[in-house]
C-alpha cells in the first residue's frame, strides 16, 4: 500500500514539474516575442530568473491577455502563410496547363510555328 502511494506522489510531482518547465519556456518565449522595449524584457527575464514562481505568476497576471493575443496572431499568420503556399503550389500546375492551352491556340491561329510551339512547350515543362 505504501509503495502505491509513493508511486502516486512521484507521478504527481513529475507531472507538476513538467507543467512548470513548459510554462517557464512559454513565458520566456513570450517575453522575447513581445514588442516591449529591451529594458522591459531584461527586467522580466531577471525577475523570472531570481524569483521564478512569483515572476511567472506576476507575468501571467500582467501579460496573460497580451500573451494570448500574440499566440493567436502567430497562429493566424502561420495559417495564412500555409494557405498562400498551398495556393501557389496548386496554382503552378494549373498555370502550366493554361499556358500550354494559350500556346496551342497561338499555334492554331498561325502565330507560332511548330518549332516555336515545341520550344515554348519544352521550356514550360522543364
Coordinates of N, CA, C and O in Angstrom, one line a residue, residues 23-117:
X23 N 5.5 25.8 -18.8 CA 5.1 27.2 -18.5 C 6.2 28.1 -18.6 O 6.1 29.2 -19.1
X24 N 7.4 27.8 -18.0 CA 8.5 28.6 -18.0 C 9.0 28.9 -19.4 O 9.4 30.0 -19.7
X25 N 9.1 27.9 -20.2 CA 9.5 28.1 -21.6 C 8.5 29.0 -22.4 O 9.0 29.8 -23.2
X26 N 7.2 28.8 -22.1 CA 6.3 29.6 -22.8 C 6.4 31.1 -22.4 O 6.3 32.0 -23.2
X27 N 6.6 31.3 -21.1 CA 6.8 32.7 -20.6 C 8.1 33.3 -21.2 O 8.0 34.5 -21.7
X28 N 9.2 32.6 -21.2 CA 10.4 33.1 -21.8 C 10.2 33.4 -23.3 O 10.7 34.5 -23.8
X29 N 9.6 32.5 -24.0 CA 9.3 32.7 -25.4 C 8.5 34.0 -25.6 O 8.7 34.8 -26.5
X30 N 7.5 34.2 -24.8 CA 6.6 35.3 -24.9 C 7.3 36.6 -24.6 O 7.0 37.6 -25.2
X31 N 8.2 36.6 -23.6 CA 8.9 37.8 -23.2 C 9.7 38.3 -24.4 O 9.7 39.4 -24.8
X32 N 10.4 37.3 -25.1 CA 11.2 37.7 -26.3 C 10.4 38.0 -27.5 O 10.9 38.7 -28.4
X33 N 9.2 37.5 -27.6 CA 8.3 37.7 -28.7 C 7.6 39.1 -28.6 O 7.1 39.6 -29.6
X34 N 7.4 39.6 -27.4 CA 6.6 40.8 -27.2 C 7.3 42.0 -27.8 O 8.5 42.0 -28.1
X35 N 6.5 43.0 -28.0 CA 7.0 44.2 -28.6 C 7.4 45.3 -27.6 O 7.4 46.5 -27.9
X36 N 7.7 44.9 -26.4 CA 8.2 45.8 -25.4 C 9.6 46.2 -25.6 O 10.3 45.5 -26.4
X37 N 10.1 47.2 -24.8 CA 11.5 47.6 -25.0 C 12.5 46.6 -24.5 O 12.1 45.7 -23.7
X38 N 13.7 46.7 -24.8 CA 14.7 45.8 -24.4 C 14.9 45.9 -22.8 O 15.2 44.8 -22.2
X39 N 14.8 47.0 -22.3 CA 14.9 47.2 -20.8 C 13.8 46.4 -20.1 O 14.0 45.8 -19.1
X40 N 12.6 46.5 -20.6 CA 11.4 45.8 -20.0 C 11.6 44.3 -20.1 O 11.4 43.5 -19.2
X41 N 12.1 43.8 -21.3 CA 12.4 42.4 -21.5 C 13.4 41.9 -20.5 O 13.3 40.9 -19.9
X42 N 14.5 42.7 -20.3 CA 15.6 42.4 -19.4 C 15.0 42.3 -18.0 O 15.4 41.4 -17.2
X43 N 14.2 43.3 -17.6 CA 13.6 43.3 -16.3 C 12.8 42.0 -16.0 O 12.9 41.4 -15.0
X44 N 11.9 41.7 -17.0 CA 11.1 40.5 -16.8 C 12.0 39.2 -16.7 O 11.7 38.3 -15.9
X45 N 13.0 39.1 -17.6 CA 13.9 37.9 -17.5 C 14.6 37.8 -16.1 O 14.6 36.8 -15.5
X46 N 15.1 38.9 -15.7 CA 15.8 38.9 -14.4 C 14.8 38.6 -13.2 O 15.1 37.8 -12.4
X47 N 13.6 39.1 -13.3 CA 12.6 38.9 -12.3 C 12.2 37.4 -12.3 O 12.0 36.8 -11.3
X48 N 12.0 36.8 -13.5 CA 11.6 35.4 -13.6 C 12.8 34.5 -13.2 O 12.5 33.4 -12.6
X49 N 14.0 34.9 -13.4 CA 15.1 34.1 -13.0 C 15.3 34.1 -11.5 O 15.6 33.1 -10.8
X50 N 15.3 35.3 -10.9 CA 15.5 35.5 -9.5 C 14.4 34.9 -8.6 O 14.6 34.2 -7.7
X51 N 13.2 35.2 -9.0 CA 12.0 34.7 -8.3 C 11.1 34.0 -9.3 O 10.1 34.5 -9.7
X52 N 11.5 32.7 -9.6 CA 10.8 32.1 -10.7 C 9.3 31.9 -10.5 O 8.5 32.3 -11.4
X53 N 8.8 31.4 -9.4 CA 7.4 31.2 -9.2 C 6.6 32.5 -9.2 O 5.6 32.6 -9.9
X54 N 7.1 33.4 -8.4 CA 6.4 34.7 -8.3 C 6.5 35.4 -9.6 O 5.5 36.1 -10.1
X55 N 7.7 35.4 -10.2 CA 7.9 36.1 -11.5 C 6.9 35.6 -12.6 O 6.3 36.4 -13.3
X56 N 6.8 34.3 -12.7 CA 5.9 33.7 -13.7 C 4.5 34.0 -13.4 O 3.7 34.4 -14.3
X57 N 4.1 33.9 -12.2 CA 2.7 34.2 -11.8 C 2.4 35.7 -12.1 O 1.3 36.0 -12.7
X58 N 3.3 36.6 -11.7 CA 3.0 38.0 -12.0 C 3.0 38.3 -13.5 O 2.2 39.1 -14.0
X59 N 3.9 37.7 -14.2 CA 3.9 37.8 -15.7 C 2.6 37.4 -16.3 O 2.1 38.0 -17.2
X60 N 2.1 36.2 -15.9 CA 0.8 35.7 -16.4 C -0.3 36.7 -16.0 O -1.2 36.8 -16.9
X61 N -0.3 37.2 -14.9 CA -1.4 38.2 -14.5 C -1.3 39.5 -15.3 O -2.2 40.0 -15.8
X62 N 0.0 40.0 -15.4 CA 0.2 41.2 -16.1 C 0.1 41.1 -17.6 O -0.5 42.0 -18.3
X63 N 0.6 40.0 -18.2 CA 0.7 39.9 -19.7 C -0.1 38.8 -20.2 O 0.0 38.5 -21.4
X64 N -1.0 38.1 -19.4 CA -1.7 36.9 -19.9 C -2.6 37.2 -21.1 O -2.6 36.4 -22.1
X65 N -3.3 38.3 -21.1 CA -4.2 38.7 -22.2 C -3.4 39.0 -23.5 O -3.7 38.5 -24.6
X66 N -2.3 39.7 -23.3 CA -1.5 40.0 -24.5 C -0.8 38.8 -25.0 O -0.5 38.6 -26.2
X67 N -0.4 37.9 -24.1 CA 0.2 36.6 -24.4 C -0.7 35.8 -25.3 O -0.3 35.3 -26.4
X68 N -2.0 35.8 -25.0 CA -2.9 35.0 -25.8 C -3.1 35.7 -27.1 O -3.2 35.0 -28.2
X69 N -3.2 37.0 -27.2 CA -3.3 37.7 -28.5 C -2.1 37.5 -29.4 O -2.3 37.3 -30.6
X70 N -0.9 37.5 -28.8 CA 0.3 37.2 -29.6 C 0.2 35.8 -30.2 O 0.6 35.5 -31.3
X71 N -0.2 34.8 -29.3 CA -0.3 33.4 -29.8 C -1.3 33.3 -31.0 O -1.0 32.6 -31.9
X72 N -2.5 33.9 -30.8 CA -3.5 33.9 -31.9 C -3.0 34.5 -33.1 O -3.1 34.0 -34.2
X73 N -2.3 35.7 -33.0 CA -1.8 36.4 -34.2 C -0.7 35.5 -34.9 O -0.7 35.5 -36.1
X74 N 0.1 34.9 -34.1 CA 1.1 34.0 -34.7 C 0.5 32.8 -35.4 O 0.9 32.4 -36.5
X75 N -0.5 32.2 -34.8 CA -1.3 31.1 -35.5 C -2.0 31.5 -36.7 O -1.9 30.8 -37.8
X76 N -2.6 32.7 -36.7 CA -3.3 33.2 -37.9 C -2.2 33.5 -39.0 O -2.5 33.2 -40.2
X77 N -1.1 34.1 -38.7 CA -0.1 34.4 -39.7 C 0.5 33.1 -40.3 O 0.7 33.0 -41.5
X78 N 0.7 32.1 -39.4 CA 1.2 30.8 -40.0 C 0.2 30.1 -40.9 O 0.5 29.6 -41.9
X79 N -1.1 30.2 -40.5 CA -2.2 29.7 -41.3 C -2.3 30.4 -42.7 O -2.4 29.7 -43.7
X80 N -2.2 31.7 -42.7 CA -2.2 32.4 -43.9 C -1.0 32.1 -44.8 O -1.2 31.9 -46.0
X81 N 0.1 32.0 -44.2 CA 1.3 31.6 -45.0 C 1.2 30.2 -45.6 O 1.5 30.0 -46.7
X82 N 0.7 29.3 -44.8 CA 0.5 28.0 -45.3 C -0.5 27.9 -46.4 O -0.4 27.3 -47.5
X83 N -1.6 28.7 -46.3 CA -2.7 28.7 -47.3 C -2.1 29.3 -48.6 O -2.4 28.9 -49.7
X84 N -1.3 30.4 -48.5 CA -0.7 31.0 -49.7 C 0.2 30.0 -50.4 O 0.2 30.0 -51.6
X85 N 1.0 29.3 -49.6 CA 1.9 28.3 -50.2 C 1.1 27.2 -50.9 O 1.5 26.8 -52.0
X86 N 0.1 26.8 -50.3 CA -0.7 25.7 -50.9 C -1.4 26.2 -52.2 O -1.4 25.5 -53.3
X87 N -1.9 27.5 -52.2 CA -2.5 28.0 -53.4 C -1.4 28.2 -54.5 O -1.7 27.9 -55.7
X88 N -0.3 28.6 -54.1 CA 0.8 28.8 -55.1 C 1.3 27.5 -55.7 O 1.4 27.4 -56.9
X89 N 1.4 26.5 -54.8 CA 1.8 25.2 -55.3 C 0.8 24.5 -56.2 O 1.1 23.9 -57.2
X90 N -0.5 24.7 -55.8 CA -1.6 24.1 -56.6 C -1.8 24.9 -57.8 O -2.1 24.3 -58.9
X91 N -1.6 26.2 -57.8 CA -1.9 27.0 -58.9 C -0.8 26.9 -60.0 O -1.0 27.1 -61.1
X92 N 0.4 26.5 -59.6 CA 1.5 26.4 -60.5 C 1.2 25.3 -61.6 O 1.5 25.5 -62.7
X93 N 0.6 24.2 -61.2 CA 0.4 23.2 -62.2 C -0.8 23.6 -63.1 O -0.7 23.3 -64.3
X94 N -1.8 24.2 -62.6 CA -2.9 24.7 -63.5 C -2.4 25.9 -64.3 O -2.8 26.1 -65.4
X95 N -1.4 26.6 -63.8 CA -0.8 27.7 -64.6 C -0.1 27.2 -65.8 O -0.2 27.8 -66.9
X96 N 0.6 26.1 -65.7 CA 1.3 25.4 -66.8 C 0.3 24.9 -67.8 O 0.4 25.1 -69.0
X97 N -0.8 24.3 -67.4 CA -1.8 23.8 -68.3 C -2.5 25.0 -69.0 O -2.7 24.9 -70.3
X98 N -2.8 26.1 -68.3 CA -3.3 27.3 -69.0 C -2.4 27.8 -70.0 O -2.8 28.2 -71.1
X99 N -1.1 27.9 -69.7 CA -0.1 28.4 -70.6 C 0.0 27.5 -71.8 O 0.1 28.0 -73.0
X100 N 0.0 26.2 -71.6 CA 0.0 25.3 -72.8 C -1.2 25.5 -73.7 O -1.1 25.4 -74.9
X101 N -2.3 25.7 -73.1 CA -3.6 25.9 -73.9 C -3.5 27.2 -74.7 O -3.8 27.2 -75.9
X102 N -2.9 28.2 -74.1 CA -2.7 29.5 -74.8 C -1.7 29.3 -75.9 O -2.0 29.8 -77.0
X103 N -0.6 28.6 -75.7 CA 0.3 28.4 -76.8 C -0.3 27.6 -77.9 O 0.0 27.8 -79.1
X104 N -1.1 26.6 -77.5 CA -1.8 25.8 -78.6 C -2.7 26.6 -79.4 O -2.8 26.5 -80.6
X105 N -3.4 27.6 -78.8 CA -4.3 28.5 -79.5 C -3.5 29.4 -80.4 O -3.9 29.6 -81.6
X106 N -2.3 29.9 -80.0 CA -1.5 30.7 -80.9 C -1.0 29.9 -82.0 O -0.9 30.4 -83.2
X107 N -0.6 28.6 -81.8 CA -0.2 27.7 -82.9 C -1.3 27.5 -83.9 O -1.1 27.5 -85.1
X108 N -2.5 27.2 -83.4 CA -3.7 27.0 -84.2 C -4.0 28.2 -85.1 O -4.4 28.1 -86.3
X109 N -3.8 29.4 -84.6 CA -4.1 30.6 -85.4 C -3.0 31.0 -86.3 O -3.1 31.9 -87.1
X110 N -1.8 30.3 -86.2 CA -0.7 30.5 -87.1 C 0.3 31.5 -86.6 O 1.2 31.9 -87.3
X111 N 0.1 32.0 -85.4 CA 1.0 33.0 -84.8 C 2.4 32.3 -84.5 O 3.4 32.9 -84.7
X112 N 2.3 31.0 -84.0 CA 3.6 30.3 -83.7 C 3.8 29.2 -84.7 O 2.8 28.5 -85.1
X113 N 5.0 28.9 -85.1 CA 5.3 27.8 -85.9 C 5.4 26.5 -85.0 O 5.4 26.6 -83.8
X114 N 5.4 25.4 -85.7 CA 5.5 24.1 -84.9 C 6.8 24.1 -84.1 O 6.8 23.7 -82.9
X115 N 7.9 24.6 -84.6 CA 9.2 24.6 -83.9 C 9.1 25.5 -82.7 O 9.6 25.2 -81.6
X116 N 8.5 26.7 -82.9 CA 8.4 27.7 -81.8 C 7.5 27.1 -80.7 O 7.8 27.3 -79.5
X117 N 6.4 26.5 -81.1 CA 5.5 25.9 -80.2 C 6.2 24.8 -79.3 O 6.1 24.8 -78.1

